[in-house]
Coordinates of C-alpha atoms in Angstrom, one line a residue:
G1 CA 0.1 -0.2 0.0
W2 CA 0.9 3.7 -0.5
K3 CA 2.2 5.2 2.6
D4 CA 1.0 8.8 3.1
S5 CA 2.6 9.6 6.9
I6 CA 4.6 12.6 5.8
N7 CA 3.8 16.1 4.4
A8 CA 5.4 17.2 1.1
T9 CA 5.1 20.4 -1.0
I10 CA 4.0 20.0 -4.8
I11 CA 4.0 22.4 -7.2
N12 CA 3.2 22.1 -11.0
F13 CA 4.9 24.7 -12.9
N14 CA 2.5 25.7 -15.6
N15 CA 1.9 22.1 -16.3
E16 CA 5.5 22.0 -17.5
K17 CA 7.8 20.9 -14.5
M18 CA 7.2 19.3 -11.3
Q19 CA 8.7 20.3 -8.1
I20 CA 8.6 18.2 -4.9
T21 CA 10.2 18.9 -1.6
W22 CA 10.2 17.7 1.9
A23 CA 11.5 18.7 5.5
T24 CA 14.5 16.1 5.2
R25 CA 16.5 17.2 8.5
E26 CA 13.2 16.8 10.6
L27 CA 11.6 13.7 8.6
F28 CA 14.9 11.9 7.9
P29 CA 17.9 13.1 10.0
N30 CA 21.4 11.9 9.2
E31 CA 19.9 10.2 6.1
N32 CA 20.3 11.0 2.4
V33 CA 17.0 9.6 0.9
S34 CA 16.3 9.0 -2.7
F35 CA 13.5 9.8 -4.8
V36 CA 11.7 8.0 -7.8
Y37 CA 8.5 9.0 -9.6
T38 CA 6.4 7.7 -12.5
F39 CA 3.2 9.0 -14.7
D40 CA 2.4 5.5 -15.9
E41 CA -0.9 4.2 -14.8
G42 CA -1.8 0.4 -14.2
K43 CA 0.2 -2.3 -13.1
H44 CA 3.3 -2.0 -15.1
K45 CA 4.9 1.0 -13.7
V46 CA 8.5 2.4 -14.8
W47 CA 9.7 4.1 -12.0
K48 CA 12.0 7.0 -12.9
P49 CA 15.1 8.1 -10.5
C50 CA 15.3 11.9 -10.0
T51 CA 18.0 13.5 -11.8
T52 CA 17.9 17.1 -10.4
Y53 CA 17.8 17.0 -6.7
L54 CA 17.4 20.2 -4.5
L55 CA 19.7 20.0 -1.6
D56 CA 19.6 21.3 2.2
Q57 CA 23.2 21.3 3.7
D58 CA 24.3 18.6 1.2
Y59 CA 21.1 16.5 1.9
N60 CA 18.5 15.7 -0.8
S61 CA 15.4 17.7 0.1
G62 CA 13.5 17.8 -2.9
C63 CA 13.3 16.7 -6.7
L64 CA 12.6 18.9 -10.0
F65 CA 11.6 17.0 -13.1
K66 CA 9.4 17.4 -16.3
T67 CA 5.6 16.9 -16.3
E68 CA 4.8 14.2 -18.6
G69 CA 0.9 13.2 -17.6
P70 CA -2.1 14.4 -15.5
T71 CA -1.5 11.3 -12.9
L72 CA 1.7 11.1 -10.6
A73 CA 2.9 8.5 -8.4
I74 CA 5.9 9.3 -6.1
S75 CA 8.3 7.6 -3.8
I76 CA 10.9 8.5 -1.3
R77 CA 13.3 5.7 -0.4
G78 CA 16.2 5.0 2.0
S79 CA 19.6 5.5 0.9
N80 CA 20.2 2.0 -0.3
G81 CA 16.8 2.5 -2.5
S82 CA 15.2 -0.7 -1.1
E83 CA 13.3 0.8 1.9
E84 CA 10.1 3.1 1.0
L85 CA 9.7 5.8 3.5
F86 CA 7.0 7.8 1.6
S87 CA 4.8 7.4 -1.2
K88 CA 1.8 9.5 -2.6
K89 CA -0.3 9.2 -5.7
L90 CA -1.9 12.5 -7.0
K91 CA -3.5 14.5 -10.1
S92 CA -0.8 16.7 -11.4
D93 CA -3.4 19.2 -12.8
F94 CA -4.6 20.0 -9.3
Y95 CA -1.3 21.5 -8.4
I96 CA -0.7 24.0 -11.1
K97 CA 0.9 27.2 -10.5
P98 CA 0.8 29.8 -13.4
N99 CA 3.2 31.4 -15.2
R100 CA 3.5 35.3 -14.9
P101 CA 1.1 37.2 -17.4
E102 CA 2.5 38.1 -20.6
N103 CA 2.3 41.2 -22.6
V104 CA 0.6 43.2 -20.0
T105 CA -1.0 46.7 -21.5
F106 CA -2.4 49.5 -19.6
F107 CA -5.2 51.7 -21.3
W108 CA -5.8 55.1 -19.4
K109 CA -9.0 57.1 -20.1
E110 CA -9.5 60.0 -17.7
D111 CA -9.4 58.5 -14.2
T112 CA -10.0 54.7 -15.4
V113 CA -7.4 52.3 -16.4
N114 CA -8.1 49.2 -18.5
V115 CA -5.2 46.3 -17.6
S116 CA -5.1 43.1 -20.0
C117 CA -2.5 40.4 -20.9
N118 CA -2.3 37.7 -23.3
K119 CA -4.5 34.7 -22.6
P120 CA -2.5 31.3 -21.7
K121 CA -2.9 28.4 -24.2
R122 CA -4.7 26.0 -22.0
A123 CA -7.1 26.3 -19.0
V124 CA -8.0 29.8 -19.2
K125 CA -11.4 29.4 -17.4
C126 CA -9.4 28.4 -14.4
L127 CA -7.3 31.6 -14.3
E128 CA -8.3 35.0 -13.1
L129 CA -6.2 38.3 -13.3
E130 CA -5.2 40.0 -10.1
L131 CA -4.3 43.8 -10.2
Q132 CA -2.8 45.5 -7.3
Y133 CA -1.8 49.6 -7.1
K134 CA -1.1 51.9 -4.6
S135 CA 0.3 55.6 -4.2
K136 CA 3.4 56.3 -2.2
F137 CA 1.3 57.8 0.5
D138 CA -0.9 54.3 0.8
E139 CA 0.2 51.9 3.3
E140 CA -1.1 48.9 1.8
W141 CA -2.0 47.5 -1.7
Q142 CA -5.5 48.0 -3.2
S143 CA -6.5 44.7 -4.8
R144 CA -8.9 43.7 -7.7
T145 CA -9.5 40.6 -9.5
S146 CA -11.4 39.7 -12.5
R147 CA -11.7 36.7 -15.0
C148 CA -8.7 36.1 -17.3
C149 CA -7.5 38.1 -19.0
S150 CA -8.6 41.9 -18.5
I151 CA -9.5 44.1 -15.6
R152 CA -11.0 47.7 -15.4
E153 CA -10.6 50.0 -12.4
Q154 CA -11.4 53.8 -11.9
G155 CA -11.3 56.6 -9.5
F156 CA -7.6 57.5 -10.0
D157 CA -6.3 61.0 -8.9
P158 CA -4.5 62.3 -12.0
R159 CA -2.2 64.2 -9.5
K160 CA -0.8 61.3 -7.8
C161 CA 1.7 58.7 -9.0
Y162 CA 0.6 54.9 -8.7
S163 CA 2.5 51.6 -8.8
F164 CA 0.7 48.5 -10.5
R165 CA 1.5 44.9 -10.4
V166 CA -0.4 42.1 -12.0
R167 CA -0.5 38.4 -11.6
L168 CA -2.6 35.3 -12.7
R169 CA -4.2 33.3 -9.9
R170 CA -5.2 29.7 -10.3
L171 CA -8.9 28.9 -9.0
A172 CA -9.4 26.7 -5.9
P173 CA -10.9 24.4 -5.2
F174 CA -12.4 24.1 -8.6
C175 CA -9.3 23.7 -10.5
N176 CA -6.9 23.2 -7.9
V177 CA -6.6 21.8 -4.4
V178 CA -3.9 24.7 -3.5
N179 CA -4.6 28.2 -4.2
Y180 CA -1.6 29.0 -6.2
S181 CA -0.8 32.2 -7.7
S182 CA 1.8 33.3 -10.4
D183 CA 4.8 35.4 -9.5
W184 CA 4.2 39.3 -9.8
E185 CA 4.6 40.9 -13.4
A186 CA 7.1 43.5 -13.1
E187 CA 6.2 46.6 -11.1
T188 CA 5.1 49.7 -13.2
F189 CA 4.6 53.5 -12.3
W190 CA 2.0 55.6 -13.9
R191 CA 0.5 59.2 -13.2
N192 CA -2.4 60.4 -15.3
G193 CA -2.0 57.9 -18.2
T194 CA 2.0 58.5 -18.2
L195 CA 4.7 55.8 -17.7
L196 CA 7.3 57.1 -15.0
D197 CA 10.5 55.2 -13.8
S198 CA 9.5 55.7 -10.3
C199 CA 7.2 57.7 -8.0
D200 CA 10.0 59.2 -6.0
D201 CA 9.5 62.9 -7.4
D202 CA 5.9 62.5 -6.5
I203 CA 7.0 62.4 -2.7
T204 CA 9.3 65.2 -3.1
S205 CA 6.7 67.4 -4.7
Q206 CA 4.2 66.4 -2.1
S207 CA 6.4 66.9 0.5
N208 CA 7.3 70.5 -0.6
T209 CA 3.7 71.4 -0.9
V210 CA 3.1 70.0 2.7
I211 CA 5.9 72.2 3.8
V212 CA 4.7 75.4 2.1
L213 CA 1.2 74.8 3.6
S214 CA 2.5 74.2 7.0
C215 CA 4.6 77.4 6.9
S216 CA 1.9 79.6 5.6
L217 CA -0.6 78.2 8.4
A218 CA 2.1 79.0 11.0
V219 CA 2.5 82.7 9.8
L220 CA -1.3 83.1 9.9
L221 CA -1.8 81.8 13.4
M222 CA 1.1 84.1 14.3
M223 CA -0.6 87.1 12.9
L224 CA -3.6 86.2 14.3
V225 CA -2.0 85.8 17.8
L226 CA -0.1 89.2 17.5
L227 CA -3.4 91.0 16.4
I228 CA -5.3 89.4 19.5
L229 CA -2.5 90.6 21.7
L230 CA -2.3 94.0 20.2
C231 CA -6.2 94.6 20.7
K232 CA -5.7 93.4 24.4
W233 CA -2.7 95.7 24.9
Q234 CA -4.7 99.0 23.7
R235 CA -7.6 98.0 26.0
V236 CA -5.1 97.8 29.0
Q237 CA -3.4 101.0 28.1
M238 CA -6.8 103.0 27.5
S239 CA -7.9 101.6 31.0
V240 CA -4.5 102.3 32.8
L241 CA -3.7 105.6 31.0
P242 CA -7.0 107.2 29.6
A243 CA -6.3 109.5 26.4
I244 CA -6.3 113.4 27.2
P245 CA -8.6 115.2 24.9
D246 CA -6.7 117.7 22.9
P247 CA -8.5 121.1 22.7
K248 CA -7.2 121.8 19.4
Y249 CA -10.0 119.6 17.7
L250 CA -12.6 121.2 19.8
F251 CA -11.1 124.9 18.9
A252 CA -9.9 124.1 15.5
D253 CA -10.4 127.7 14.3
L254 CA -8.9 129.2 17.5
F255 CA -5.4 127.5 16.6
N256 CA -5.5 127.4 12.8
D257 CA -7.1 131.2 12.0
H258 CA -5.8 132.9 15.4
N259 CA -2.8 131.0 16.4
G260 CA -4.4 130.7 19.9
N261 CA -5.0 134.3 20.6
L262 CA -8.0 134.0 22.7
Q263 CA -9.1 137.5 22.5
E264 CA -9.0 137.9 19.0
W265 CA -10.7 134.6 18.6
L266 CA -13.6 135.9 21.0
D267 CA -13.9 139.2 18.9
K268 CA -14.5 137.4 15.6
N269 CA -16.8 134.9 17.2
D270 CA -19.5 136.5 19.1
H271 CA -21.7 133.4 18.5
V272 CA -19.4 131.6 21.0
V273 CA -19.5 134.3 23.5
L274 CA -23.3 134.5 23.3
Q275 CA -23.6 130.5 23.7
T276 CA -21.3 130.5 26.7
K277 CA -23.1 130.5 29.9
P278 CA -21.8 132.0 33.3
E279 CA -20.9 129.7 36.1
Y280 CA -23.2 131.5 38.2
E281 CA -26.1 133.5 37.4
E282 CA -27.7 135.9 40.1
P283 CA -31.5 135.5 41.0
E284 CA -33.8 137.9 39.6
S285 CA -35.0 138.5 43.3
I286 CA -31.6 139.9 43.9
T287 CA -32.0 143.9 43.7
E288 CA -29.7 146.3 42.0
A289 CA -29.1 148.0 45.5
E290 CA -28.1 144.8 47.2
S291 CA -25.6 144.2 44.1
Q292 CA -24.0 147.4 44.3
Q293 CA -23.6 147.1 48.3
E294 CA -21.7 143.9 47.7
D295 CA -19.8 145.6 44.9
G296 CA -18.9 148.2 47.7
K297 CA -17.7 145.8 50.2
N298 CA -15.6 144.0 47.8
S299 CA -14.0 147.2 46.8
E300 CA -13.1 148.2 50.2
K301 CA -11.2 144.5 50.9
Q302 CA -9.5 144.2 47.5
G303 CA -8.9 147.9 46.3
P304 CA -10.4 149.6 43.4
L305 CA -11.1 147.3 40.3
E306 CA -12.5 148.1 36.8
K307 CA -16.2 147.3 36.2
V308 CA -16.6 143.7 35.0
F309 CA -19.6 142.8 33.1
T310 CA -20.7 139.1 32.0
F311 CA -21.2 137.9 28.6
S312 CA -24.7 137.5 29.2
E313 CA -25.4 141.1 30.4
A314 CA -23.7 142.4 27.2
A315 CA -25.7 140.1 25.0
E316 CA -29.0 141.1 27.1
N317 CA -28.2 145.0 26.7
N318 CA -27.7 144.3 22.8
D319 CA -25.3 147.3 22.7
S320 CA -22.5 146.6 20.7
K321 CA -20.7 149.8 21.5
A322 CA -20.9 148.8 25.5
A323 CA -19.8 145.5 24.4
E324 CA -16.4 146.9 22.9
S325 CA -15.9 149.0 25.9
V326 CA -16.2 146.3 28.2
S327 CA -12.8 145.3 29.9
L328 CA -12.2 141.4 29.3
I329 CA -9.9 141.5 32.6
P330 CA -11.5 138.5 34.9
A331 CA -12.5 139.1 38.4
P332 CA -10.4 137.6 41.0
N333 CA -10.6 134.0 41.6
T334 CA -13.7 133.6 38.9
M335 CA -14.7 130.9 37.0
A336 CA -15.3 131.0 33.1
S337 CA -16.8 128.3 31.1
F338 CA -16.0 127.8 27.3
A339 CA -17.6 124.9 25.2
G340 CA -17.7 122.6 28.4
F341 CA -14.2 123.6 29.9
H342 CA -14.2 125.5 33.4
I343 CA -11.0 127.8 33.9
L344 CA -10.2 129.2 37.4
R345 CA -8.9 133.0 37.1
N346 CA -7.5 135.6 39.1
D347 CA -6.1 139.2 38.3
D348 CA -2.7 138.0 37.8
V349 CA -3.6 135.3 35.0
Y350 CA -3.5 135.8 31.2
V351 CA -5.2 132.8 29.6
M352 CA -4.2 131.6 26.1
L353 CA -5.4 128.2 24.6

């Protein structure tokens, strides 16, 4: 009977070559085993010795030979060739590993790519085409599969560079007992339908863009912070050091036209004199005699003074000649008001704004 007590790896390369391997150091330590095989069916089998051994530290660990039929029988024997250590009968068609896809072409249209390859000569229904792609900023490959031998995929960014690779897969368990795939076809690089040597330039340009955007964002944030600090500083400065109003804006004509000469400005601006109210207004109930009596008392204490008229009295009399003859020398220790400003004056002060 056939002995099937050990595991062996069986690969049929595109139905052209067979490769059988085993773990010789674990299964057959210190023994250099031999291998024989046959594709014959029936009682009269002709066993063929292995001509191409695969070695593991000078010990036979596998055999490579030509595929000659769909049914295969193998046998591993001792070093003398008489004792059988392992045997197995199998269908070679269930262990096929396809070759790489041939003549792979890429057809681009806007954000869509069509990938195709030549159809193999046999068992096309057992094969499917697998496409994998990624940009340099993707961590993992994106995978798509389709029946042999074309595939269509869309959604590619024309600004990015993509890496593509394709391979053929053998369908299992319908055609294979092992899910074997071909080796990957050579990797290609594309951007917007243009074949490139690599995607290294894409990394550099993207990195430069990120640097520029980061610097711009940092500058904007700094400007915003400085603006906020400036606004807060102005508010603090106004609360600690309040602004002093400049009288030249309230009396622009006084400084611009009269060079700050108050007497000249008053002479030419009677309306200002008329609108200015005295700080103190005598009640109507006070008689002229009482007023004269108070003036007499003041004259006894402070000496003779020129008669002073208020601006309101001059306005009420409507006598222009009298107004011109009125002396503008202020009474001692009196208050005068001009446009909301109160000024304390005495007989030794000359006021000029």
